[in-house]
Coordinates of C-alpha atoms in Angstrom, one line a residue:
Chain A
X94 CA -49.3 21.9 8.8
X95 CA -45.9 23.3 8.1
X96 CA -43.2 21.0 7.2
X97 CA -39.7 21.9 8.2
X98 CA -38.1 20.3 5.1
X99 CA -36.3 23.3 3.8
X100 CA -32.7 22.9 3.0
X101 CA -30.9 24.8 5.7
X102 CA -28.5 27.5 4.6
X103 CA -25.0 26.3 5.2
X104 CA -23.5 29.6 6.3
X105 CA -22.3 28.1 9.5
X106 CA -20.6 25.2 7.7
X107 CA -19.1 27.6 5.2
X108 CA -17.6 29.8 8.0
X109 CA -15.9 27.0 9.8
X110 CA -15.1 24.9 6.8
X111 CA -12.1 24.5 4.6
X112 CA -9.5 26.2 6.7
X113 CA -7.0 25.3 4.1
X114 CA -4.4 22.8 3.4
X115 CA -2.4 23.2 6.6
X116 CA -5.1 22.0 8.9
X117 CA -5.9 19.1 6.6
X118 CA -2.3 18.1 6.5
X119 CA -2.0 18.4 10.2
X120 CA -5.1 16.3 10.8
X121 CA -4.1 13.8 8.2
X122 CA -0.6 13.5 9.7
X123 CA -2.0 12.7 13.1
X124 CA -4.4 10.1 11.9
X125 CA -1.9 8.5 9.5
X126 CA 0.7 8.5 12.2
X127 CA -1.7 6.7 14.6
X128 CA -2.7 4.2 12.0
X129 CA 0.9 3.7 10.9
X130 CA 1.9 3.0 14.5
X131 CA -0.8 0.5 14.9
X132 CA 0.1 -1.2 11.7
X133 CA 3.8 -1.1 12.6
X134 CA 3.0 -2.8 15.9
X135 CA 1.0 -5.5 14.2
X136 CA 3.8 -6.0 11.7
X137 CA 6.5 -6.2 14.3
X138 CA 4.4 -8.5 16.4
X139 CA 3.8 -10.7 13.3
X140 CA 7.5 -10.9 12.6
X141 CA 8.4 -11.7 16.2
X142 CA 5.6 -14.3 16.5
X143 CA 6.4 -16.0 13.2
X144 CA 9.0 -18.4 14.7
X145 CA 7.7 -21.9 14.7
X146 CA 8.1 -24.1 17.7
X147 CA 10.2 -27.2 16.9
X148 CA 7.3 -29.6 17.7
X149 CA 4.9 -27.9 15.3
X150 CA 5.0 -29.5 11.9
X151 CA 3.3 -28.0 8.8
X152 CA 1.0 -30.1 6.6
X153 CA 2.5 -31.9 3.6
X154 CA 3.4 -29.7 0.6
X155 CA 3.6 -26.6 2.8
X156 CA 5.7 -23.9 1.2
X157 CA 8.9 -22.8 3.0
X158 CA 7.8 -21.0 6.2
X159 CA 8.3 -17.5 5.0
X160 CA 6.3 -18.1 1.8
X161 CA 3.8 -20.1 3.8
X162 CA 3.0 -17.2 6.1
X163 CA 2.4 -15.0 3.0
X164 CA 0.1 -17.4 1.3
X165 CA -2.0 -19.1 4.0
X166 CA -5.3 -17.3 4.5
X167 CA -6.0 -19.3 7.7
X168 CA -9.3 -20.8 6.5
X169 CA -8.9 -24.2 7.9
X170 CA -10.0 -26.1 4.8
X171 CA -7.0 -28.4 5.1
X172 CA -7.9 -29.1 8.7
X173 CA -11.5 -30.0 7.7
X174 CA -10.4 -32.4 5.0
X175 CA -7.8 -34.2 7.2
X176 CA -9.5 -37.6 7.8
X177 CA -7.4 -38.3 10.9
X178 CA -7.9 -35.0 12.7
X179 CA -4.1 -34.7 12.5
X180 CA -4.1 -31.0 11.5
X181 CA -5.3 -28.2 13.7
X182 CA -5.5 -24.5 13.4
X183 CA -3.2 -22.6 15.7
X184 CA -5.1 -20.6 18.4
X185 CA -3.8 -17.4 19.8
X186 CA -1.4 -18.5 22.5
X187 CA -0.4 -21.8 20.8
X188 CA 2.9 -20.3 19.9
X189 CA 2.3 -20.9 16.2
X190 CA 1.2 -18.1 13.8
X191 CA -2.5 -17.6 14.7
X192 CA -4.9 -19.5 12.5
X193 CA -2.3 -21.5 10.5
X194 CA -2.4 -25.3 10.3
X195 CA 0.0 -27.5 12.0
X196 CA 0.3 -30.8 13.8
X197 CA 2.2 -32.3 16.6
X198 CA 3.5 -35.7 15.8
X199 CA 3.5 -37.0 19.4
X200 CA -0.3 -36.2 19.6
X201 CA -1.5 -37.3 16.2
X202 CA 0.9 -38.0 13.4
X203 CA 0.3 -37.7 9.6
X204 CA -1.1 -40.9 8.2
X205 CA 0.3 -40.0 4.7
X206 CA -3.0 -40.4 2.7
X207 CA -2.2 -41.3 -0.9
X208 CA -4.7 -38.6 -2.2
X209 CA -3.3 -35.9 0.1
X210 CA -6.7 -34.3 0.8
X211 CA -5.3 -31.4 2.8
X212 CA -3.2 -30.3 -0.2
X213 CA -6.2 -30.6 -2.6
X214 CA -8.4 -28.6 -0.2
X215 CA -6.0 -25.6 0.0
X216 CA -7.4 -22.6 -2.0
X217 CA -4.6 -20.2 -1.1
X218 CA -1.5 -21.9 -2.6
X219 CA 0.1 -22.3 0.8
X220 CA 0.1 -26.1 0.3
X221 CA 1.8 -26.9 -3.0
X222 CA -0.3 -29.0 -5.4
X223 CA 2.9 -30.0 -7.1
X224 CA 3.1 -32.6 -4.4
X225 CA 1.2 -35.6 -5.7
X226 CA 3.2 -38.4 -4.2
X227 CA 3.0 -38.3 -0.5
X228 CA 6.2 -40.3 -0.3
X229 CA 8.0 -37.2 -1.6
X230 CA 6.5 -35.0 1.2
X231 CA 9.1 -33.2 3.4
X232 CA 7.0 -32.1 6.4
X233 CA 10.0 -32.4 8.7
X234 CA 12.8 -34.8 9.5
X235 CA 12.9 -37.5 12.2
X236 CA 15.9 -37.3 14.5
X237 CA 16.8 -39.9 17.1
X238 CA 17.4 -37.1 19.5
X239 CA 17.8 -38.9 22.8
X240 CA 20.4 -41.7 22.6
X241 CA 20.6 -42.0 26.3
X242 CA 17.0 -43.2 26.7
X243 CA 16.3 -44.9 23.4
X244 CA 15.9 -48.6 24.3
X245 CA 17.7 -49.8 21.2
X246 CA 20.6 -47.6 22.2
X247 CA 20.5 -49.4 25.5
X248 CA 20.9 -52.6 23.7
X249 CA 17.3 -53.8 23.8
X250 CA 15.2 -54.7 20.8
X251 CA 12.4 -52.2 20.8
X252 CA 12.5 -51.3 17.1
X253 CA 9.0 -49.8 17.3
X254 CA 9.9 -46.6 15.4
X255 CA 11.4 -48.7 12.7
X256 CA 8.4 -51.1 12.5
X257 CA 5.8 -48.3 12.3
X258 CA 7.7 -46.3 9.7
X259 CA 5.6 -46.1 6.5
X260 CA 8.8 -46.0 4.6
X261 CA 10.4 -48.9 6.6
X262 CA 13.9 -49.9 5.6
X263 CA 14.4 -46.7 3.6
X264 CA 13.5 -43.8 5.9
X265 CA 14.5 -45.7 9.0
X266 CA 17.0 -48.6 9.0
X267 CA 18.4 -50.6 11.9
X268 CA 22.1 -50.4 11.8
X269 CA 23.9 -53.2 13.6
X270 CA 26.7 -52.1 15.9
X271 CA 28.8 -53.8 18.5
X272 CA 27.5 -53.3 22.0
X273 CA 30.6 -52.1 23.9
X274 CA 28.9 -52.4 27.3
X275 CA 28.2 -56.1 27.3
X276 CA 31.0 -56.6 24.7
X277 CA 29.2 -59.6 23.2
X278 CA 25.9 -58.3 21.9
X279 CA 24.8 -56.2 19.0
X280 CA 22.9 -53.0 19.1
X281 CA 20.5 -52.3 16.3
X282 CA 20.4 -48.6 16.1
X283 CA 17.4 -46.9 14.4
X284 CA 18.9 -44.6 11.8
X285 CA 17.0 -42.0 9.8
X286 CA 17.8 -41.3 6.2
X287 CA 16.7 -37.8 5.2
X288 CA 16.4 -38.8 1.5
X289 CA 13.3 -40.9 2.3
X290 CA 11.9 -39.5 5.6
X291 CA 8.6 -37.6 4.9
X292 CA 8.4 -36.2 8.5
X293 CA 5.0 -37.9 9.1
X294 CA 5.9 -38.4 12.7
X295 CA 4.6 -42.0 13.2
X296 CA 7.9 -42.9 14.8
X297 CA 7.6 -40.1 17.3
X298 CA 4.0 -41.0 18.0
X299 CA 4.8 -44.6 18.7
X300 CA 8.0 -44.3 20.7
X301 CA 7.4 -46.4 23.8
X302 CA 9.0 -44.0 26.2
X303 CA 6.4 -42.9 28.7
X304 CA 6.7 -39.1 28.3
X305 CA 8.7 -37.4 25.6
X306 CA 9.7 -39.5 22.6
X307 CA 13.4 -40.4 22.0
X308 CA 12.9 -39.9 18.3
X309 CA 11.3 -36.6 17.2
X310 CA 10.3 -35.0 14.0
X311 CA 11.8 -31.6 13.6
X312 CA 11.5 -28.9 11.0
X313 CA 14.2 -29.7 8.4
X314 CA 15.9 -26.4 9.0
X315 CA 16.5 -27.5 12.6
X316 CA 17.2 -31.1 12.0
X317 CA 19.7 -31.0 9.2
X318 CA 23.1 -29.5 8.9
X319 CA 24.0 -27.7 5.7
X320 CA 26.1 -29.7 3.3
X321 CA 29.8 -29.1 3.3
X322 CA 30.1 -28.2 -0.4
X323 CA 33.8 -27.7 -0.3
X324 CA 34.4 -31.2 1.0
X325 CA 34.8 -33.7 -1.8
X326 CA 33.6 -37.1 -0.8
X327 CA 36.4 -39.3 -2.1
X328 CA 34.2 -42.3 -2.6
X329 CA 31.7 -40.4 -4.6
X330 CA 34.4 -38.8 -6.7
X331 CA 35.9 -42.2 -7.2
X332 CA 32.5 -43.6 -8.4
X333 CA 32.0 -40.7 -10.7
X334 CA 35.5 -40.8 -12.2
X335 CA 35.6 -44.6 -12.3
X336 CA 38.9 -44.6 -10.4
X337 CA 40.4 -43.0 -7.4
X338 CA 41.5 -39.5 -8.1
X339 CA 44.7 -40.0 -6.0
X340 CA 45.7 -43.3 -7.2
X341 CA 45.5 -46.7 -5.5
X342 CA 46.1 -46.7 -1.8
X343 CA 47.9 -49.4 0.1
X344 CA 45.3 -51.6 1.7
X345 CA 46.7 -53.5 4.7
X346 CA 44.8 -56.8 5.4
X347 CA 43.0 -57.2 8.6
X348 CA 43.5 -60.6 10.1
X349 CA 40.3 -62.6 10.0
X350 CA 38.4 -60.1 7.8
X351 CA 40.3 -60.8 4.6
X352 CA 37.1 -61.5 2.6
X353 CA 35.3 -58.3 3.7
X354 CA 35.3 -54.9 1.9
X355 CA 38.4 -52.9 2.9
X356 CA 37.7 -50.9 6.0
X357 CA 34.5 -52.8 7.0
X358 CA 35.3 -53.9 10.4
X359 CA 31.8 -54.9 11.5
X360 CA 31.7 -58.4 12.8
X361 CA 28.7 -60.6 12.3
X362 CA 28.2 -63.7 14.4
X363 CA 30.4 -66.5 13.1
X364 CA 32.7 -64.1 11.3
X365 CA 36.1 -62.9 12.4
X366 CA 38.9 -64.7 14.2
X367 CA 37.5 -67.8 15.9
X368 CA 39.0 -68.8 19.2
X369 CA 38.9 -72.5 19.7
X370 CA 36.9 -73.7 22.8
X371 CA 35.9 -70.1 23.5
X372 CA 33.4 -69.8 26.3
X373 CA 32.1 -66.5 27.6
X374 CA 32.8 -65.8 31.2
X375 CA 30.1 -66.8 33.6
X376 CA 28.3 -63.8 34.9
X377 CA 27.6 -64.0 38.6
X378 CA 24.0 -64.3 39.6
X379 CA 22.4 -65.5 36.4
X380 CA 21.4 -63.1 33.7
X381 CA 22.5 -63.9 30.1
X382 CA 24.1 -67.3 29.6
X383 CA 23.1 -68.4 33.0
X384 CA 22.4 -71.8 31.7
X385 CA 18.6 -71.5 32.3
X386 CA 16.6 -73.8 30.1
X387 CA 12.8 -73.6 29.7
Chain B
X190 CA -34.5 24.5 16.4
X191 CA -34.7 24.3 20.2
X192 CA -36.8 27.4 20.4
X193 CA -39.1 26.1 17.7
X194 CA -39.9 22.9 19.5
X195 CA -40.1 24.5 22.9
X196 CA -42.5 27.0 21.6
X197 CA -45.0 24.2 21.3
X198 CA -45.1 22.8 17.8
X199 CA -48.2 20.9 16.5
X200 CA -48.9 17.6 18.2
X201 CA -47.4 15.3 15.6
X202 CA -44.2 17.3 15.6
X203 CA -43.8 17.1 19.4
X204 CA -40.6 15.5 20.4
X205 CA -41.4 12.3 22.2
X206 CA -40.3 12.5 25.9
X207 CA -38.3 9.2 25.8
X208 CA -36.3 10.2 22.7
X209 CA -32.8 11.5 22.9
X210 CA -33.8 15.2 22.6
X211 CA -37.0 14.8 24.6
X212 CA -35.0 13.2 27.5
X213 CA -32.3 15.8 27.2
X214 CA -34.9 18.6 27.7
X215 CA -36.3 16.8 30.7
X216 CA -32.9 15.9 32.0
X217 CA -33.5 12.2 32.2
X218 CA -31.9 9.1 30.5
X219 CA -33.0 8.7 26.9
X220 CA -34.6 5.5 25.6
X221 CA -34.1 5.8 21.8
X222 CA -36.6 3.8 19.9
X223 CA -39.1 3.7 22.7
X224 CA -41.6 5.9 20.8
X225 CA -41.2 3.6 17.8
X226 CA -42.1 0.6 20.0
X227 CA -45.2 2.4 21.2
X228 CA -46.4 3.5 17.8
X229 CA -45.3 0.5 15.7
X230 CA -45.2 -2.3 18.1
X231 CA -42.1 -4.1 19.4
X232 CA -41.7 -6.4 16.5
X233 CA -41.9 -3.8 13.8
X234 CA -39.6 -1.5 15.8
X235 CA -37.0 -4.3 15.8
X236 CA -37.6 -5.7 12.3
X237 CA -34.3 -5.0 10.7
X238 CA -32.4 -5.7 13.9
X239 CA -34.0 -9.1 14.1
X240 CA -33.4 -9.8 10.5
X241 CA -29.8 -8.9 10.9
X242 CA -29.3 -11.1 13.9
X243 CA -30.9 -13.9 12.0
X244 CA -28.5 -13.3 9.1
X245 CA -25.4 -13.1 11.4
X246 CA -26.3 -16.1 13.5
X247 CA -27.6 -18.0 10.5
X248 CA -24.3 -17.6 8.6
X249 CA -22.4 -18.6 11.8
X250 CA -24.7 -21.6 12.2
X251 CA -23.9 -22.7 8.6
X252 CA -20.3 -22.8 9.5
X253 CA -20.9 -24.5 12.9
X254 CA -23.3 -27.3 12.0
X255 CA -20.3 -29.0 10.3
X256 CA -18.0 -29.3 13.3
X257 CA -20.9 -29.6 15.8
X258 CA -23.2 -32.1 14.0
X259 CA -21.2 -33.3 11.0
X260 CA -23.5 -31.7 8.5
X261 CA -20.9 -30.2 6.2
X262 CA -22.8 -27.4 4.4
X263 CA -20.0 -24.9 4.6
X264 CA -16.4 -25.7 5.4
X265 CA -13.7 -23.3 6.4
X266 CA -14.4 -19.8 7.8
X267 CA -15.0 -16.3 6.5
X268 CA -11.5 -16.0 5.3
X269 CA -12.1 -18.7 2.8
X270 CA -14.7 -21.4 2.6
X271 CA -16.2 -24.1 0.4
X272 CA -20.0 -24.5 0.3
X273 CA -21.5 -27.9 -0.5
X274 CA -18.2 -28.9 -2.0
X275 CA -18.5 -26.7 -5.0
X276 CA -18.8 -23.0 -4.2
X277 CA -15.6 -21.3 -3.1
X278 CA -15.9 -18.0 -1.3
X279 CA -12.8 -16.0 -0.2
X280 CA -12.5 -12.7 1.6
X281 CA -11.1 -10.3 -1.0
X282 CA -9.5 -8.4 1.8
X283 CA -7.4 -11.4 2.5
X284 CA -6.6 -12.0 -1.2
X285 CA -5.5 -8.3 -1.4
X286 CA -3.1 -8.9 1.6
X287 CA -1.9 -12.1 0.0
X288 CA -1.2 -10.4 -3.3
X289 CA 0.5 -7.5 -1.4
X290 CA 2.7 -10.1 0.3
X291 CA 3.7 -11.4 -3.0
X292 CA 1.8 -14.7 -3.2
X293 CA -0.5 -15.7 -6.0
X294 CA -3.3 -17.9 -4.8
X295 CA -4.9 -20.8 -6.5
X296 CA -7.9 -20.5 -8.8
X297 CA -10.4 -21.3 -6.1
X298 CA -9.3 -18.4 -3.9
X299 CA -9.3 -16.0 -6.9
X300 CA -12.8 -17.2 -8.1
X301 CA -14.1 -17.1 -4.5
X302 CA -12.6 -13.7 -3.9
X303 CA -14.2 -12.5 -7.2
X304 CA -17.6 -13.7 -6.3
X305 CA -17.5 -12.0 -2.9
X306 CA -16.1 -8.9 -4.4
X307 CA -18.8 -8.8 -7.0
X308 CA -21.6 -9.3 -4.5
X309 CA -20.5 -6.5 -2.2
X310 CA -19.8 -4.2 -5.2
X311 CA -23.3 -4.7 -6.5
X312 CA -25.3 -5.1 -3.4
X313 CA -23.6 -3.0 -0.7
X314 CA -20.1 -2.8 0.6
X315 CA -20.6 -2.6 4.4
X316 CA -23.5 -5.0 4.3
X317 CA -20.7 -7.3 5.3
X318 CA -20.2 -5.3 8.5
X319 CA -23.8 -5.3 9.7
X320 CA -25.2 -8.5 8.3
X321 CA -22.3 -10.9 8.3
X322 CA -19.3 -9.9 10.5
X323 CA -19.4 -11.5 14.0
X324 CA -17.6 -8.5 15.6
X325 CA -20.8 -6.5 14.9
X326 CA -22.5 -8.5 17.7
X327 CA -19.7 -7.5 20.1
X328 CA -19.6 -3.8 19.2
X329 CA -23.4 -3.6 19.0
X330 CA -23.5 -5.1 22.5
X331 CA -21.0 -2.5 23.7
X332 CA -22.9 0.3 22.1
X333 CA -26.2 -0.9 23.6
X334 CA -24.6 -1.2 27.1
X335 CA -23.1 2.3 26.6
X336 CA -26.6 3.7 26.0
X337 CA -28.2 1.8 28.8
X338 CA -25.5 2.8 31.3
X339 CA -25.7 6.4 30.0
X340 CA -22.0 6.5 29.5
X341 CA -21.1 9.7 27.8
X342 CA -17.9 11.1 26.2
X343 CA -14.9 9.0 25.5
X344 CA -12.4 9.6 22.8
X345 CA -12.6 7.9 19.5
X346 CA -9.8 8.3 16.9
X347 CA -10.7 10.1 13.7
X348 CA -13.1 8.3 11.4
X349 CA -10.6 8.1 8.6
X350 CA -8.0 6.3 10.7
X351 CA -9.4 3.1 9.2
X352 CA -8.6 4.1 5.7
X353 CA -5.0 4.9 6.6
X354 CA -4.9 1.6 8.5
X355 CA -6.1 -0.2 5.5
X356 CA -3.3 1.3 3.4
X357 CA -0.7 0.4 6.0
X358 CA -2.1 -3.1 6.4
X359 CA -1.2 -3.7 2.7
X360 CA 2.1 -1.9 3.1
X361 CA 3.2 -4.1 6.1
X362 CA 2.0 -7.2 4.1
X363 CA 4.4 -6.2 1.4
X364 CA 7.2 -5.2 3.7
X365 CA 7.1 -8.2 6.0
X366 CA 6.2 -10.6 3.2
X367 CA 3.5 -12.1 5.4
X368 CA -0.2 -11.6 6.2
X369 CA 0.9 -9.5 9.2
X370 CA -2.5 -8.1 9.9
X371 CA -4.0 -11.6 10.3
X372 CA -1.9 -12.1 13.5
X373 CA -4.1 -9.5 15.2
X374 CA -7.2 -9.0 12.9
X375 CA -10.1 -9.4 15.4
X376 CA -12.6 -9.9 12.6
X377 CA -11.1 -13.1 11.1
X378 CA -9.9 -14.1 14.6
X379 CA -13.4 -14.0 16.2
X380 CA -15.0 -16.0 13.4
X381 CA -12.2 -18.5 13.3
X382 CA -12.2 -18.8 17.0
X383 CA -15.9 -19.6 17.1
X384 CA -15.4 -22.4 14.6
X385 CA -12.0 -23.7 15.3
X386 CA -11.4 -22.8 19.0
X387 CA -10.4 -19.6 20.7
X388 CA -7.2 -19.9 22.7
X389 CA -6.4 -16.4 23.9
X390 CA -8.4 -14.7 21.2
X391 CA -11.1 -14.0 23.8
X392 CA -8.7 -11.3 25.0
X393 CA -8.8 -9.5 21.7
X394 CA -12.6 -9.7 21.5
X395 CA -13.0 -8.6 25.1
X396 CA -10.5 -5.8 24.3
X397 CA -12.7 -4.5 21.5
X398 CA -15.8 -4.7 23.7
X399 CA -14.3 -2.7 26.5
X400 CA -12.6 -0.3 24.1
X401 CA -16.0 0.5 22.5
X402 CA -17.8 0.5 25.9
X403 CA -15.4 2.6 28.0
X404 CA -12.9 4.4 25.7
X405 CA -14.2 5.1 22.3
X406 CA -17.9 5.0 21.4
X407 CA -18.2 2.9 18.2
X408 CA -14.5 3.0 18.2
X409 CA -13.6 -0.2 16.5
X410 CA -16.2 -0.6 13.7
X411 CA -16.7 3.1 13.2
X412 CA -13.1 4.3 13.3
X413 CA -10.4 1.7 13.2
X414 CA -11.4 -1.5 11.4
X415 CA -9.5 -1.7 8.1
X416 CA -11.6 -4.5 6.9
X417 CA -14.7 -2.3 7.3
X418 CA -12.8 0.4 5.4
X419 CA -12.1 -2.1 2.6
X420 CA -15.8 -3.1 2.3
X421 CA -16.7 0.6 2.4
X422 CA -14.6 1.1 -0.7
X423 CA -16.5 -1.6 -2.4
X424 CA -19.8 0.0 -1.5
X425 CA -19.3 3.3 -3.3
X426 CA -21.6 2.4 -6.2
X427 CA -23.6 -0.4 -4.6
X428 CA -27.3 -0.9 -5.0
X429 CA -29.0 -1.2 -1.6
X430 CA -29.2 2.1 0.2
X431 CA -31.2 3.6 3.1
X432 CA -33.4 6.6 2.2
X433 CA -34.9 9.2 4.5
X434 CA -37.9 9.1 2.1
X435 CA -40.4 10.6 4.6
X436 CA -38.0 13.1 6.0
X437 CA -40.8 15.7 6.0
X438 CA -42.2 13.8 8.9
X439 CA -39.1 14.0 11.0
X440 CA -39.7 15.4 14.5
X441 CA -36.0 15.9 15.3
X442 CA -36.1 13.4 18.1
X443 CA -32.5 12.4 17.3
X444 CA -33.1 8.7 18.0
X445 CA -31.7 7.6 14.7
X446 CA -28.4 9.4 15.5
X447 CA -28.2 7.7 18.8
X448 CA -28.5 4.2 17.4
X449 CA -26.6 4.7 14.1
X450 CA -23.2 3.2 14.1
X451 CA -22.1 5.9 11.6
X452 CA -24.2 8.9 12.7
X453 CA -22.4 11.2 10.3
X454 CA -24.0 9.6 7.3
X455 CA -27.6 10.6 8.3
X456 CA -27.5 14.3 8.2
X457 CA -27.0 14.9 4.4
X458 CA -30.0 12.8 3.6
X459 CA -32.3 13.7 6.5
X460 CA -31.6 17.4 6.6
X461 CA -30.6 17.9 3.0
X462 CA -27.1 19.1 3.8
X463 CA -25.1 19.3 0.6
X464 CA -27.6 17.2 -1.4
X465 CA -31.2 17.4 -2.5
X466 CA -32.3 13.7 -2.5
X467 CA -33.0 11.7 0.6
X468 CA -30.7 8.8 -0.1
X469 CA -27.8 7.9 2.2
X470 CA -25.1 7.4 -0.3
X471 CA -22.2 7.7 2.1
X472 CA -20.2 4.4 1.8
X473 CA -19.7 4.3 5.5
X474 CA -23.4 3.5 6.0
X475 CA -23.6 -0.2 6.9
X476 CA -27.3 -0.5 5.8
X477 CA -28.1 -2.0 9.2
X478 CA -31.6 -0.5 9.1
X479 CA -31.6 0.4 12.8
X480 CA -32.7 3.9 11.9
X481 CA -35.7 2.4 10.1
X482 CA -36.6 0.5 13.2
X483 CA -36.2 3.3 15.8
X484 CA -38.0 6.0 13.9
X485 CA -41.5 6.5 15.2
X486 CA -42.4 8.5 12.2
X487 CA -41.2 5.9 9.6
X488 CA -38.9 8.4 8.0
X489 CA -36.4 5.8 6.7
X490 CA -36.7 2.9 4.5
X491 CA -34.3 0.5 2.7
X492 CA -34.4 0.9 -1.0
X493 CA -32.1 1.1 -4.0
X494 CA -29.8 3.9 -5.0
X495 CA -32.1 4.7 -7.9
X496 CA -35.1 5.5 -5.8
X497 CA -34.9 9.2 -5.0
X498 CA -38.6 9.6 -4.4
X499 CA -39.9 11.3 -1.3
X500 CA -43.2 10.6 0.3

């Protein structure tokens, strides 16, 4: 039988072939233009979609957001090694760069594992292995954002955010203030100190308000103002120099507060001018000081 | 060629009536691979397809048994993974983007990327596309449906668009200083979605399916995907190749062209256009082996690049 396995002459190909450089360039320009447009679209979309929602917190040790988006390969190994299912990978539509890890403190906060498994798991360098002490993490910064609804600001003793803080008394302290509404009680105001706050979000998670939390962890960029470098803090300069740079100031005594530091007008119970036989006015209809005894 | 067959060639050279050309002559819908099923049996006519599906789904299963059943064999996804806690594997396409964006990864990603790079350099670049990539399931489904529905025409962009796109992907990574392509990359997005949850990524997968089905035949994998182009670059000197070893038995039924995701790679080997040996050396060949399956004459086989023998 005859086999049709001869190599066919390529006259046809030769005739229609290399119509020279011009056609090649024209074709290449069209194709390259199309591909370029597609890539440009992707690039512009990526830039536009790289804004991080304020409630999305990056894992501990995450590089600054710009670098993070260049380094993270979106593999999810940090998510897998998070023992508390805190971290999740962003899905398309979550508003966070697709496939990158983040957590929402109100849902599941960071438990601040001492061995920081998420950072150890990261192969890409997006989570900095220089972070070995979770206490030095800066995932975000807690801000008591709603002073109108915070129970402590209303004069109650909720204190939950303060109690749950893993860095209690450093990252969150309760600052005692006079309660101007009742005029006789103290308010203990939860106050965040950026130096110690890791941004773990346990305060936000445990805020007792039914819906949104009054205290929220925000990206540091959002939460913190920039330092006024031109403003010299007199007290710091004084400490550094050992004496006031502008000489001693006249310190006028405050009656009843003579033994306190100058300028400290906070009044603790039993301090301050004592009025003999002082009795607070009786509030009508019971309430505080109604005389009720168990 | 037409005249030759119409003139009544010898029995074994007759074009089977269900094949692409046979059907075209009779004016009916073609059923590529039907003859192979009749002569070789269904199983042998789907051997490589089945093996490929086992490979694709098996690899996916390795990633999924962790989150589903807590058996952590492989953690992560195709972008970067850790097998049994020791073996790092990273997609060199991602490492390239990362380097272009100006970030130097940790050792694990570099080693993992090196291992994957070496594997595809040695074994076969676009093996990734047909044996691993989950998007292949989507575009194969679109191509199958296209054949079943008899959809003709459509407009696909030029086949080298993907090479340009690959270049631009690296350029935008450098310009934006971020892995910009990964915002839209359907390949990593589908695999990640299957393992970590989809969100709206179904839209992109569906978009590719309908693009391939209705607009551009084999449009995504065969013309646009820069990741495929990347792996094709790796496959230029790789070992595993398809050979049209028994090309003397070819009866010009055209079924292999109908099922091949990169039909342009077949002709040089099968018809000896511009080359003497029967090896398909074009790096665009994904070594899917579908041509081996659908050929009723057993023209093709999967072999190494050193085997230039004909039988």
